[in-house]
PDB file of C-alpha atoms and ligand atoms in Angstrom:
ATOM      1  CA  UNK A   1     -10.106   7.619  24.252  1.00 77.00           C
ATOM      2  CA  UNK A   2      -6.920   7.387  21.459  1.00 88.00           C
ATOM      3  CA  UNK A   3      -7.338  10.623  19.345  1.00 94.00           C
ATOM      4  CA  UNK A   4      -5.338  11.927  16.335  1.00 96.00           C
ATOM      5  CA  UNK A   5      -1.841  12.164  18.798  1.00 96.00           C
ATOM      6  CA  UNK A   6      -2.658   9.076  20.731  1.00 94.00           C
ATOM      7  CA  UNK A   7      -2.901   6.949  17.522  1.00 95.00           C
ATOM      8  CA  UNK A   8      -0.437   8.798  15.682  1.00 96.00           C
ATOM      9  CA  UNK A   9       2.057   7.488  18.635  1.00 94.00           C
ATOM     10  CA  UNK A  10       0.787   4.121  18.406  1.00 94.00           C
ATOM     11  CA  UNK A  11       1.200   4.158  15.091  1.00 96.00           C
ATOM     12  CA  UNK A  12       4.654   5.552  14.442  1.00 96.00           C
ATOM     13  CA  UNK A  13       6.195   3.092  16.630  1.00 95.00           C
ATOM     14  CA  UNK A  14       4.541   0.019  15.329  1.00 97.00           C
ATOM     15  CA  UNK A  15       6.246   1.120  12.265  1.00 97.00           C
ATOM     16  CA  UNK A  16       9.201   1.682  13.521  1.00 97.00           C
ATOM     17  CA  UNK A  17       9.461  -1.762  15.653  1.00 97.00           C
ATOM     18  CA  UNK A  18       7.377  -3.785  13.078  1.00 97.00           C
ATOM     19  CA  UNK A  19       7.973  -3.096   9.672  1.00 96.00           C
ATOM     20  CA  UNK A  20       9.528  -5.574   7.786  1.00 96.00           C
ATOM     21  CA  UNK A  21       8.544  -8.597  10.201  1.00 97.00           C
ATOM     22  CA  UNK A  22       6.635 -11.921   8.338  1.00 97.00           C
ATOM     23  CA  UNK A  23       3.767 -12.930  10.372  1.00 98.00           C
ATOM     24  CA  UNK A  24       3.979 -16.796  11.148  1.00 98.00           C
ATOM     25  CA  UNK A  25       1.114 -17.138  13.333  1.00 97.00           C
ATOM     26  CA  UNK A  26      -2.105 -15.432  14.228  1.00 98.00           C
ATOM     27  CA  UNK A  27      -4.285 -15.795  17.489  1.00 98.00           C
ATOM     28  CA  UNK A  28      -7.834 -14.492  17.944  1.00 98.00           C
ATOM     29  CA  UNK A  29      -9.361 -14.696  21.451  1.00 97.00           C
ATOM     30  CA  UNK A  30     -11.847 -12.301  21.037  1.00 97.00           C
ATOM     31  CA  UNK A  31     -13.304 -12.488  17.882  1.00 97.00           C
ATOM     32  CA  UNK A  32     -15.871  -9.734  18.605  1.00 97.00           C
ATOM     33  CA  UNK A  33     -13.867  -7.299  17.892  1.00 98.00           C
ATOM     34  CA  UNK A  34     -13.328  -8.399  14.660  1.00 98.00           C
ATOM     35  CA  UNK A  35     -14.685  -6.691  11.369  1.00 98.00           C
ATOM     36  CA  UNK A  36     -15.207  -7.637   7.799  1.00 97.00           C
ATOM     37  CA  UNK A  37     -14.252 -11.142   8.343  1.00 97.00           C
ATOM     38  CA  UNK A  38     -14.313 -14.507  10.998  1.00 97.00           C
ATOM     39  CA  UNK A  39     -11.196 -15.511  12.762  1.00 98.00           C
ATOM     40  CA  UNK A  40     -10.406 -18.598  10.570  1.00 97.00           C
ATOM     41  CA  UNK A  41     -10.998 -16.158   7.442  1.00 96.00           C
ATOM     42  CA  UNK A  42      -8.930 -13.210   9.036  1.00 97.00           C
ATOM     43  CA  UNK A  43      -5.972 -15.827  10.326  1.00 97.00           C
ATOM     44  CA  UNK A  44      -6.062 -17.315   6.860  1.00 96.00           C
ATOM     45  CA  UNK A  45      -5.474 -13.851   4.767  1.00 96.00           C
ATOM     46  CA  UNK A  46      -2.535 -12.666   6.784  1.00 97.00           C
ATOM     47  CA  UNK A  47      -0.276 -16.016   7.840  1.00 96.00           C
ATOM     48  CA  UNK A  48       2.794 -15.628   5.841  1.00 96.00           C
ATOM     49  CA  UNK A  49       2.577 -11.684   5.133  1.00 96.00           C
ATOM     50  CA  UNK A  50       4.979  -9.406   5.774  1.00 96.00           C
ATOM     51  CA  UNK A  51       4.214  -5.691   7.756  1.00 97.00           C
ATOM     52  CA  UNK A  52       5.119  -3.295   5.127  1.00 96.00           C
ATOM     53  CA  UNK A  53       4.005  -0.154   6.898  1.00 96.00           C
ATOM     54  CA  UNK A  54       2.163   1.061  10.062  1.00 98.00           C
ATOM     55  CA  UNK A  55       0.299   4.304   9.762  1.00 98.00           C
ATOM     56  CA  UNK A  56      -2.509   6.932  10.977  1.00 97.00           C
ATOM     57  CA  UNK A  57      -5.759   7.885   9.254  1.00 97.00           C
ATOM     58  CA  UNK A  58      -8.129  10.057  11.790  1.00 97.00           C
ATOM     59  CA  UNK A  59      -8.130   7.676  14.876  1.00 96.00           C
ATOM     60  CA  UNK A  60      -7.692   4.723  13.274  1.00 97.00           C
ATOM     61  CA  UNK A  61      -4.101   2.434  12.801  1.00 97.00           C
ATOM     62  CA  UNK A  62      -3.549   0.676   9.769  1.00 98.00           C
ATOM     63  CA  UNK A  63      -1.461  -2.226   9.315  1.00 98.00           C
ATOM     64  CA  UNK A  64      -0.663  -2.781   5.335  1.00 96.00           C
ATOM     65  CA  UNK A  65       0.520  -5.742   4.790  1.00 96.00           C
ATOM     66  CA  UNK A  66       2.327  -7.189   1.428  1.00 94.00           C
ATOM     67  CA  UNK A  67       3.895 -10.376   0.277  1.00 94.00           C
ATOM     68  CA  UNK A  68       6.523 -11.960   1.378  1.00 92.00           C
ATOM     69  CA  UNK A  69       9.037 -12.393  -0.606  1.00 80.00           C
ATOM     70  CA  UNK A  70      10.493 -15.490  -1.723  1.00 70.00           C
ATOM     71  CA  UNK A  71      14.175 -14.215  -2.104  1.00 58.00           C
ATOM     72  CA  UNK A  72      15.463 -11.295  -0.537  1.00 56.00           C
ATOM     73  CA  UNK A  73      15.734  -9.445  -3.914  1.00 59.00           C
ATOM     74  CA  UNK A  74      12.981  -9.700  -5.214  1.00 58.00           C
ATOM     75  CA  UNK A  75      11.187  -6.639  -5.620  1.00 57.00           C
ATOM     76  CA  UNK A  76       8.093  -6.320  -3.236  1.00 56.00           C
ATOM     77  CA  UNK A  77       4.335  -5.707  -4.555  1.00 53.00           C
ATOM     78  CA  UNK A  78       3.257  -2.550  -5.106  1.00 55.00           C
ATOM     79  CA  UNK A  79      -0.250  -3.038  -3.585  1.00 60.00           C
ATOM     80  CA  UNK A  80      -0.620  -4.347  -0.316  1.00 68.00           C
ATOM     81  CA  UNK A  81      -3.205  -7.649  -0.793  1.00 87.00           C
ATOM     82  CA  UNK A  82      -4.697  -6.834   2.744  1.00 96.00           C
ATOM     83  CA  UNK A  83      -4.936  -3.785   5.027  1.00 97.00           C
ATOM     84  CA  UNK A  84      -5.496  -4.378   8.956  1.00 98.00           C
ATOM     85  CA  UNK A  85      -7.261  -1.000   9.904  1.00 98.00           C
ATOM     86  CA  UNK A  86      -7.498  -0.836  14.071  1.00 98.00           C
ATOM     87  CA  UNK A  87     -10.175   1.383  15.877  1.00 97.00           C
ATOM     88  CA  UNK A  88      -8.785   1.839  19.423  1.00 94.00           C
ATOM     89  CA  UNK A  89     -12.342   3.776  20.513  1.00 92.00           C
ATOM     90  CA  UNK A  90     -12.575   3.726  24.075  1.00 87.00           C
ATOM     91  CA  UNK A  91      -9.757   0.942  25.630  1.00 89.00           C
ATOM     92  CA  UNK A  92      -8.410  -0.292  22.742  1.00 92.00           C
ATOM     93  CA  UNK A  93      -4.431  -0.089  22.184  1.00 92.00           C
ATOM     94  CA  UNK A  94      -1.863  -1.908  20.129  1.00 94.00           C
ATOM     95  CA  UNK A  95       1.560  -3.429  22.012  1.00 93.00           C
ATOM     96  CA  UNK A  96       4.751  -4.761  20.884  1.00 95.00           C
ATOM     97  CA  UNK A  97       5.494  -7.767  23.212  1.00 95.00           C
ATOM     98  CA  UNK A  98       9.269  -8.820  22.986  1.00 94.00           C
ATOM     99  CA  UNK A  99       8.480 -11.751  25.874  1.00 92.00           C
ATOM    100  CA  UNK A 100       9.422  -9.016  28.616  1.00 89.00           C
ATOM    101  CA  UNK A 101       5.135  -7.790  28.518  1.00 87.00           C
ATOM    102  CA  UNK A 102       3.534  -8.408  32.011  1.00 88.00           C
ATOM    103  CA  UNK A 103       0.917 -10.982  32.887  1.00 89.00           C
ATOM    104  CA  UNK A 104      -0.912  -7.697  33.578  1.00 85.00           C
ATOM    105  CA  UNK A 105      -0.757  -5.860  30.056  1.00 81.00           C
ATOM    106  CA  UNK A 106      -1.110  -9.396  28.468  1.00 88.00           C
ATOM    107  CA  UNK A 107      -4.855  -9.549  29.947  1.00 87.00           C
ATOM    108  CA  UNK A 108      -7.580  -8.297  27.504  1.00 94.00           C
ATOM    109  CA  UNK A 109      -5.363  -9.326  24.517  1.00 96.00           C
ATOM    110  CA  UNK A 110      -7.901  -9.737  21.918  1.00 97.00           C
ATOM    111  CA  UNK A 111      -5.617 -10.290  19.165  1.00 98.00           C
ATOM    112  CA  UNK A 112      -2.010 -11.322  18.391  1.00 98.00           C
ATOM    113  CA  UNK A 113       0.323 -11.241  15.416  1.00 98.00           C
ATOM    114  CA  UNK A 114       3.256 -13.744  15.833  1.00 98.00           C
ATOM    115  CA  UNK A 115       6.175 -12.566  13.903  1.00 98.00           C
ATOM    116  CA  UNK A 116       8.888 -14.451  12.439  1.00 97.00           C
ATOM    117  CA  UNK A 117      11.616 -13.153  15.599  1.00 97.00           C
ATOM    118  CA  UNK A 118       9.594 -14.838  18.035  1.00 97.00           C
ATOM    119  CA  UNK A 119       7.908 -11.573  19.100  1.00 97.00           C
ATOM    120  CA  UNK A 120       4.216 -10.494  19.044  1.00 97.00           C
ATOM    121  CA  UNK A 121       1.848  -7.815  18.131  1.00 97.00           C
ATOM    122  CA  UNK A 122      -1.250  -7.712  20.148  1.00 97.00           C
ATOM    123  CA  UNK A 123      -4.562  -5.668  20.181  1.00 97.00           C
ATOM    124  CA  UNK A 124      -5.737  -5.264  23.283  1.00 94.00           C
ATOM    125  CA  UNK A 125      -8.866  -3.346  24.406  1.00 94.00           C
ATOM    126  CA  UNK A 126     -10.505  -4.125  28.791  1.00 91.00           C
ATOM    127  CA  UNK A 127     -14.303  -2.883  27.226  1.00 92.00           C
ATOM    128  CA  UNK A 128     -14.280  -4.681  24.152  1.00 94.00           C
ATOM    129  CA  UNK A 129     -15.441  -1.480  22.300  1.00 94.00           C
ATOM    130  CA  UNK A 130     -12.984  -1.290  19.637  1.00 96.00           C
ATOM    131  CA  UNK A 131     -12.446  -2.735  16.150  1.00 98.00           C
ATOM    132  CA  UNK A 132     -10.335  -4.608  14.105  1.00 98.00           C
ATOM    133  CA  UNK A 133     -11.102  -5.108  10.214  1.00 98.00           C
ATOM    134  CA  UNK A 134      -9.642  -6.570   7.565  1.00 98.00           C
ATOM    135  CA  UNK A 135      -9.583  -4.521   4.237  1.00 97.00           C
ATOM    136  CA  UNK A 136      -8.744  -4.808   0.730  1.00 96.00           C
ATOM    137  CA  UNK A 137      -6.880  -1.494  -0.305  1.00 94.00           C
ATOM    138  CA  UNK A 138     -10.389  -0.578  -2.845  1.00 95.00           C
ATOM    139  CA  UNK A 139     -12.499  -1.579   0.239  1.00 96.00           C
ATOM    140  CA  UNK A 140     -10.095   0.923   2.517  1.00 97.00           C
ATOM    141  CA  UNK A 141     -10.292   3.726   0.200  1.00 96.00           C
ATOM    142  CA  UNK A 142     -13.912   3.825   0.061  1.00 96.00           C
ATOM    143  CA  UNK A 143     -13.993   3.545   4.085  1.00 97.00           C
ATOM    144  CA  UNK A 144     -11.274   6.413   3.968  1.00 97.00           C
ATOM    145  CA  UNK A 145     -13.358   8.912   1.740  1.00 96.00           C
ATOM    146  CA  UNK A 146     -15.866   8.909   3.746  1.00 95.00           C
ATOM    147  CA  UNK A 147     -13.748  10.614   7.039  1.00 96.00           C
ATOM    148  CA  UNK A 148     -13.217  14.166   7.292  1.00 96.00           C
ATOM    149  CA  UNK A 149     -10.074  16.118   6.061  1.00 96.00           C
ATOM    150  CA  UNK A 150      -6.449  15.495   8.330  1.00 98.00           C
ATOM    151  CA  UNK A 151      -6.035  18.640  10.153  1.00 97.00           C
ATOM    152  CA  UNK A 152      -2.175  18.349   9.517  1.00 97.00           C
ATOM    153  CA  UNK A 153      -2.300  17.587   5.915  1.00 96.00           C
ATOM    154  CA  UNK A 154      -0.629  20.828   4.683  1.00 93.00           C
ATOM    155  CA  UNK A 155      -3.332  20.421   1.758  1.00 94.00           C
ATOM    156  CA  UNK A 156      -5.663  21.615   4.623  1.00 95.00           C
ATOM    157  CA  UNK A 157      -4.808  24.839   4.412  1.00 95.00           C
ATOM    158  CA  UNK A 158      -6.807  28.333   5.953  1.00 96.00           C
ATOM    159  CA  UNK A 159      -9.145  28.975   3.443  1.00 96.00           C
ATOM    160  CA  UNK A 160     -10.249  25.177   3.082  1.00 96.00           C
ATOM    161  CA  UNK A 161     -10.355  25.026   6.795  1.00 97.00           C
ATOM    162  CA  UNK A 162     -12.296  27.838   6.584  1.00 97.00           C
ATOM    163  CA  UNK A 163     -14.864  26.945   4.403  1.00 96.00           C
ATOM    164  CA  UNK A 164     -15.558  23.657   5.895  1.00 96.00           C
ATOM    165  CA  UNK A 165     -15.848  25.911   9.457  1.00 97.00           C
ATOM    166  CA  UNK A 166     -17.940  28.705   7.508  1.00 94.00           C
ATOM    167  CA  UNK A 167     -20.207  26.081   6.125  1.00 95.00           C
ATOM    168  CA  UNK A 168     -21.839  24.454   9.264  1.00 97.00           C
ATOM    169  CA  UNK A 169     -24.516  24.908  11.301  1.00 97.00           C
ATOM    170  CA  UNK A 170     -23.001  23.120  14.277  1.00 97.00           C
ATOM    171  CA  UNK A 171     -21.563  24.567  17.778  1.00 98.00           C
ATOM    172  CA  UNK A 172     -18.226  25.322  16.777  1.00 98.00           C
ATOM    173  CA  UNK A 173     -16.967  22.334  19.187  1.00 98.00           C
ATOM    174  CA  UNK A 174     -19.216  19.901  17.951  1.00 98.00           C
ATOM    175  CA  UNK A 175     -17.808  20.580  14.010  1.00 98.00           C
ATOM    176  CA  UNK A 176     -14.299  19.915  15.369  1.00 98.00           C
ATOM    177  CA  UNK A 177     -15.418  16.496  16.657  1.00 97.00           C
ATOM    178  CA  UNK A 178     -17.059  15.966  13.763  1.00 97.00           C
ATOM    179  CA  UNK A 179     -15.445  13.025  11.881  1.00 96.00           C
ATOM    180  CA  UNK A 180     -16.902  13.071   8.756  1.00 95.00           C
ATOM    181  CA  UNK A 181     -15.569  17.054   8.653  1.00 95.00           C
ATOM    182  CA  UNK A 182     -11.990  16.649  10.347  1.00 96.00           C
ATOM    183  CA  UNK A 183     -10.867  13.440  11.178  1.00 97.00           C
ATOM    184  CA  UNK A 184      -8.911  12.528  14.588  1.00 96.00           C
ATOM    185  CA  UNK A 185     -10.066  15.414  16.996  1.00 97.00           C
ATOM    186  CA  UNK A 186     -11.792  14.133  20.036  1.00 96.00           C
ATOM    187  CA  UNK A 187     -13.151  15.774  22.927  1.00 96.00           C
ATOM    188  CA  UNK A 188      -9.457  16.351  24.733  1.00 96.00           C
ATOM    189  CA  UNK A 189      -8.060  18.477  21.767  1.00 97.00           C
ATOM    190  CA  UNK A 190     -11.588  19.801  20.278  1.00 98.00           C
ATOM    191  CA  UNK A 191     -11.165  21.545  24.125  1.00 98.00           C
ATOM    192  CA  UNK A 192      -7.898  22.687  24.047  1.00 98.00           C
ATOM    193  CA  UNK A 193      -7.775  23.798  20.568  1.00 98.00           C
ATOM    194  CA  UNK A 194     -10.758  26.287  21.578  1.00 98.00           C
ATOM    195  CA  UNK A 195      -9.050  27.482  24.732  1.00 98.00           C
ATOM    196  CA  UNK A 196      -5.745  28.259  22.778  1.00 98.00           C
ATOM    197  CA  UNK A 197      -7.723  30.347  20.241  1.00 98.00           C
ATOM    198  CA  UNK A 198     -10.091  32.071  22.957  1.00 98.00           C
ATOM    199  CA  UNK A 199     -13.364  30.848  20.954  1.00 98.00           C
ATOM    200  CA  UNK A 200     -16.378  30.054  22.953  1.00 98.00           C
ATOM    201  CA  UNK A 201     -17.233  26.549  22.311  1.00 98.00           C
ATOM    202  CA  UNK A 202     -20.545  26.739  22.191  1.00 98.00           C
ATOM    203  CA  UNK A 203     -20.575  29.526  19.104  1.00 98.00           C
ATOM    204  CA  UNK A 204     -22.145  29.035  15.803  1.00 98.00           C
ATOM    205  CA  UNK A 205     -19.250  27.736  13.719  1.00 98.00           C
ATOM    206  CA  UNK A 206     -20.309  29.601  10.441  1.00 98.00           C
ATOM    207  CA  UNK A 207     -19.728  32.686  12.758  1.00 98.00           C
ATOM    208  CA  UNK A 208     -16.612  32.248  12.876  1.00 98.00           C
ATOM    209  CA  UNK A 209     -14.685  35.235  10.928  1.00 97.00           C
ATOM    210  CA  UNK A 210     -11.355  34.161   8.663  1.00 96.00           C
ATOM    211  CA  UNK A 211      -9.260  35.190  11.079  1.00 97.00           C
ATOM    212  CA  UNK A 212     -10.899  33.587  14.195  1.00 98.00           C
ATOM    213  CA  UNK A 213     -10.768  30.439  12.184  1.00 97.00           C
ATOM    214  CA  UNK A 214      -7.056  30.842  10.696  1.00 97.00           C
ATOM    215  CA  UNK A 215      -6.218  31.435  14.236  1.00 98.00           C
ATOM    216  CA  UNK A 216      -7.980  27.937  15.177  1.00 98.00           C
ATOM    217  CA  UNK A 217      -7.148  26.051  12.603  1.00 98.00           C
ATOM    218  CA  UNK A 218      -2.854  27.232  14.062  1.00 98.00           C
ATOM    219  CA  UNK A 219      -3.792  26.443  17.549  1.00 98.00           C
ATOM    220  CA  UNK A 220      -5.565  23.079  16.570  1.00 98.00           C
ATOM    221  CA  UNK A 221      -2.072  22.418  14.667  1.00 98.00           C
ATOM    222  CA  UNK A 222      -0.152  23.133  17.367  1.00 98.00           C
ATOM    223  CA  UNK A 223      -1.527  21.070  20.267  1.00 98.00           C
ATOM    224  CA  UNK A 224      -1.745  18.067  18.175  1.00 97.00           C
ATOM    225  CA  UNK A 225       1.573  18.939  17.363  1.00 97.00           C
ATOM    226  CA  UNK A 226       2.568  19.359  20.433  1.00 97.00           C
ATOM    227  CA  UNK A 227       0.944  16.584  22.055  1.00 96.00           C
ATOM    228  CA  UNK A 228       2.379  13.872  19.466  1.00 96.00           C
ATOM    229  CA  UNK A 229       5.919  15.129  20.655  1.00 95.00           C
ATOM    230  CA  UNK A 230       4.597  14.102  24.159  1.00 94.00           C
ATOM    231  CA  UNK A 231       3.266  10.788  23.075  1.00 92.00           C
ATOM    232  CA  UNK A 232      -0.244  11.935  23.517  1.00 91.00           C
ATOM    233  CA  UNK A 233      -2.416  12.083  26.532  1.00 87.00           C
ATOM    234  CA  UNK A 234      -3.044   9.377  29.018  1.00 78.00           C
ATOM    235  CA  UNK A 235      -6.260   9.138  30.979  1.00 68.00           C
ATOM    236  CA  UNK A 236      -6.986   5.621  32.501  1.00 65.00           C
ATOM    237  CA  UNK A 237      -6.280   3.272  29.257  1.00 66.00           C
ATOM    238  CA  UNK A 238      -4.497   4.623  26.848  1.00 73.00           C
ATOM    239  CA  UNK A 239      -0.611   3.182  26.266  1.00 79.00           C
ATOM    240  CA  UNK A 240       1.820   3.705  23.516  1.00 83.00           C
ATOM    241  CA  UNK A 241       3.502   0.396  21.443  1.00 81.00           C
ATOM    242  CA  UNK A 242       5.749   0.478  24.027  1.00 82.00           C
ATOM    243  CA  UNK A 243       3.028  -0.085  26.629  1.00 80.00           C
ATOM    244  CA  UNK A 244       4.061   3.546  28.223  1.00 83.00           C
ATOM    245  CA  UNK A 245       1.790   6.006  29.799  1.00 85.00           C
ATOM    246  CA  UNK A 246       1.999   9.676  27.253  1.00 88.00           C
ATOM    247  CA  UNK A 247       2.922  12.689  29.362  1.00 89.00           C
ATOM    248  CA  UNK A 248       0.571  15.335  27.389  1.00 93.00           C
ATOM    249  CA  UNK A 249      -1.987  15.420  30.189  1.00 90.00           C
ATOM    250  CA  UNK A 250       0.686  17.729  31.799  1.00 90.00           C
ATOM    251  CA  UNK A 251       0.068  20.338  29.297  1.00 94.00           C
ATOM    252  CA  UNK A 252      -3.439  20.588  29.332  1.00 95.00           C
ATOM    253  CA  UNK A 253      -4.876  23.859  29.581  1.00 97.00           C
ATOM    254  CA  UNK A 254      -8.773  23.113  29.728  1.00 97.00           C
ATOM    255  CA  UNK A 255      -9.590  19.872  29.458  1.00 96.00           C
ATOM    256  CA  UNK A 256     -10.009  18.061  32.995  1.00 94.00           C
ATOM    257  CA  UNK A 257      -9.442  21.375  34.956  1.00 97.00           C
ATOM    258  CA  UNK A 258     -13.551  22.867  35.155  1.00 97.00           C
ATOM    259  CA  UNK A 259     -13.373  24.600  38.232  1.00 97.00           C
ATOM    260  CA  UNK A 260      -9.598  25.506  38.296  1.00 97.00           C
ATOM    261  CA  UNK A 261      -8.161  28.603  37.221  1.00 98.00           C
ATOM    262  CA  UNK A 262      -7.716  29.673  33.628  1.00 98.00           C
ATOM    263  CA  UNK A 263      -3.756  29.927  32.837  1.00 97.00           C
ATOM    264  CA  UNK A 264      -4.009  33.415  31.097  1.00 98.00           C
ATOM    265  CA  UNK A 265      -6.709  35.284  33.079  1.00 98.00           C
ATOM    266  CA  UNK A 266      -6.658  33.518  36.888  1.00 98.00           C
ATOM    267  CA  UNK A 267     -10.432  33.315  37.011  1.00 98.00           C
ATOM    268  CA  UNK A 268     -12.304  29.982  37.661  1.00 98.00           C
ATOM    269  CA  UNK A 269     -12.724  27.817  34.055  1.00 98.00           C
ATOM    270  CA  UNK A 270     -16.257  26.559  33.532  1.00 98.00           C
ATOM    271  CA  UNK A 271     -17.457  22.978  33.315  1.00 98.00           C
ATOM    272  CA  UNK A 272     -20.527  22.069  31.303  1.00 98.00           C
ATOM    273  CA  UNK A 273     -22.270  18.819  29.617  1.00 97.00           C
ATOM    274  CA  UNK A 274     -24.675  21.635  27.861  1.00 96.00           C
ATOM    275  CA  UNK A 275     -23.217  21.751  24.204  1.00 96.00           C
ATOM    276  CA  UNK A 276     -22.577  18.028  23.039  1.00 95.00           C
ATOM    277  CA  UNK A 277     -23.235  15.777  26.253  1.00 96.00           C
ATOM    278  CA  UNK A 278     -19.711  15.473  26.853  1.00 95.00           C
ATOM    279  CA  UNK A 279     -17.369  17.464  29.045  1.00 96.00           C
ATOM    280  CA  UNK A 280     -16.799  20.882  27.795  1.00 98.00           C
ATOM    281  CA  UNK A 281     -14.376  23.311  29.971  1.00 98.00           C
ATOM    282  CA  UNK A 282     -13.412  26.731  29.124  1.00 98.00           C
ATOM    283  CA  UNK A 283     -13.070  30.047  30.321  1.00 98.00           C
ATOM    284  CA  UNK A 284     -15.716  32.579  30.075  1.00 98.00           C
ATOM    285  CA  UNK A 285     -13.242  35.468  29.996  1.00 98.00           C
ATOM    286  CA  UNK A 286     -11.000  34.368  27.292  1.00 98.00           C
ATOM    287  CA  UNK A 287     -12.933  32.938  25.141  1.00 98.00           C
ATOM    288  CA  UNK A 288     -15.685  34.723  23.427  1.00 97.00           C
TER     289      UNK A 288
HETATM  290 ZN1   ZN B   1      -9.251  33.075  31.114  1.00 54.40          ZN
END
């Protein structure tokens, strides 16, 4: 599943391949996946707009469009009329296709932007579980306050971190997951993060002391950090823009290793379901 460095990926290069390009045409095959309008009313508001910018908020893309402009001059609007705002979830993923995409990553195309130089932007997702909605930029903002804080906005700093950690109830892993706290950390980094700071992941998160969670909060940092400069992580589905497999997984120090042993201390990490239902792994040495 696309987290924060997944989506971030996806994200970046849409806007770097994309931005700029009219759309002329737009194809929905699966309209189940889309949100907030049909597929006659969601081909109608886009035809003709240009991609003005491609960027992240938690795990979601967004597409904002503008007008296009009649001359070349002419200065563009300031609001975009329409934002697209894609929720990979489980299989979801956004591709460039050029002409040169095979039959293969073509299947499960759900939906496709034709642009104006004869290539295409599809969403494509094998389950079906993802999402993509059209917004107005008043409807976005509303949908947008209600996510959690980004854990790389430098406005996020140690003692707001830190009170948002000191304030809940939850296991400490289940607050990082958490979307409506901190936006974009999934069960791959919520793992990691823990291991990096040697925190159990099953601990109180309001016993956390300021410097346990200053020390998260720059271990969270750096392994989304580190894992956008790798593209992100790819288990089974998940492809950058450029339909590319990320190389993170490489990296990983907890996640997907239960039963293997722990890179600082040598003894065998632990693998439970017992805290959240999903796959916790971590090592009951180092992190206490
Ligand atoms: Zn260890």
């Amino acid at each position: 599943m696309p987290e924060l460095p997944e989506t971030e990926t996806i994200a970046r290069d849409l806007d770097a391949m994309v931005c700029g390009a009219v759309i002329v045409g737009v194809e929905v095959r699966k309209a189940d996946v889309l949100r907030e309008a049909d597929a006659s009313g969601f081909a109608a508001a886009l035809h003709g707009l240009t991609i003005a910018h491609v960027w992240r908020r938690a795990k979601l893309i967004v597409l904002d469009m503008r007008p296009t402009a009649a001359v070349a001059t002419a200065p563009p609007a300031t609001e975009p009329p329409w934002r697209v705002v894609v929720q990979p979830r489980f299989t979801g993923g956004m591709v460039v296709d050029d002409g040169s995409l095979s039959e293969a990553d073509r299947a499960y195309v759900a939906v496709t932007l034709h642009l104006h130089d004869g290539r295409a932007v599809h969403y494509r997702d094998v389950r079906r579980l993802g999402t993509v909605a059209l917004m107005s930029p008043e409807r976005f903002t509303k949908y947008s306050t209600a996510l959690g804080a980004e854990p790389l906005d430098p406005r996020l700093g140690d003692a707001e971190f830190s009170g948002l950690v000191r304030g809940s109830r939850q296991a400490i892993k289940v607050f990082l997951m958490d979307q409506k706290r901190l936006a974009g950390v999934g069960n791959i980094y919520a793992n990691e993060a823990l291991w990096l700071a040697g925190i159990d992941p099953s601990r109180e998160a309001r016993t956390l002391s300021e410097q346990e969670s200053g020390t998260l909060r720059e271990q969270l940092c750096a392994v989304l950090t580190a894992s956008i400069a790798a593209r992100g992580t790819s288990f089974r589905d998940y492809r950058d823009a450029r339909g590319e497999r990320g190389s993170f997984v490489e990296q990983l120090a907890a996640y997907g290793r239960a039963g293997e042993p722990c890179r600082a201390c040598g003894r065998r990490l632990v693998g439970t379901h017992a805290i959240d239902g999903r796959s916790t792994v971590f090592c009951s040495h180092c992190q206490r």
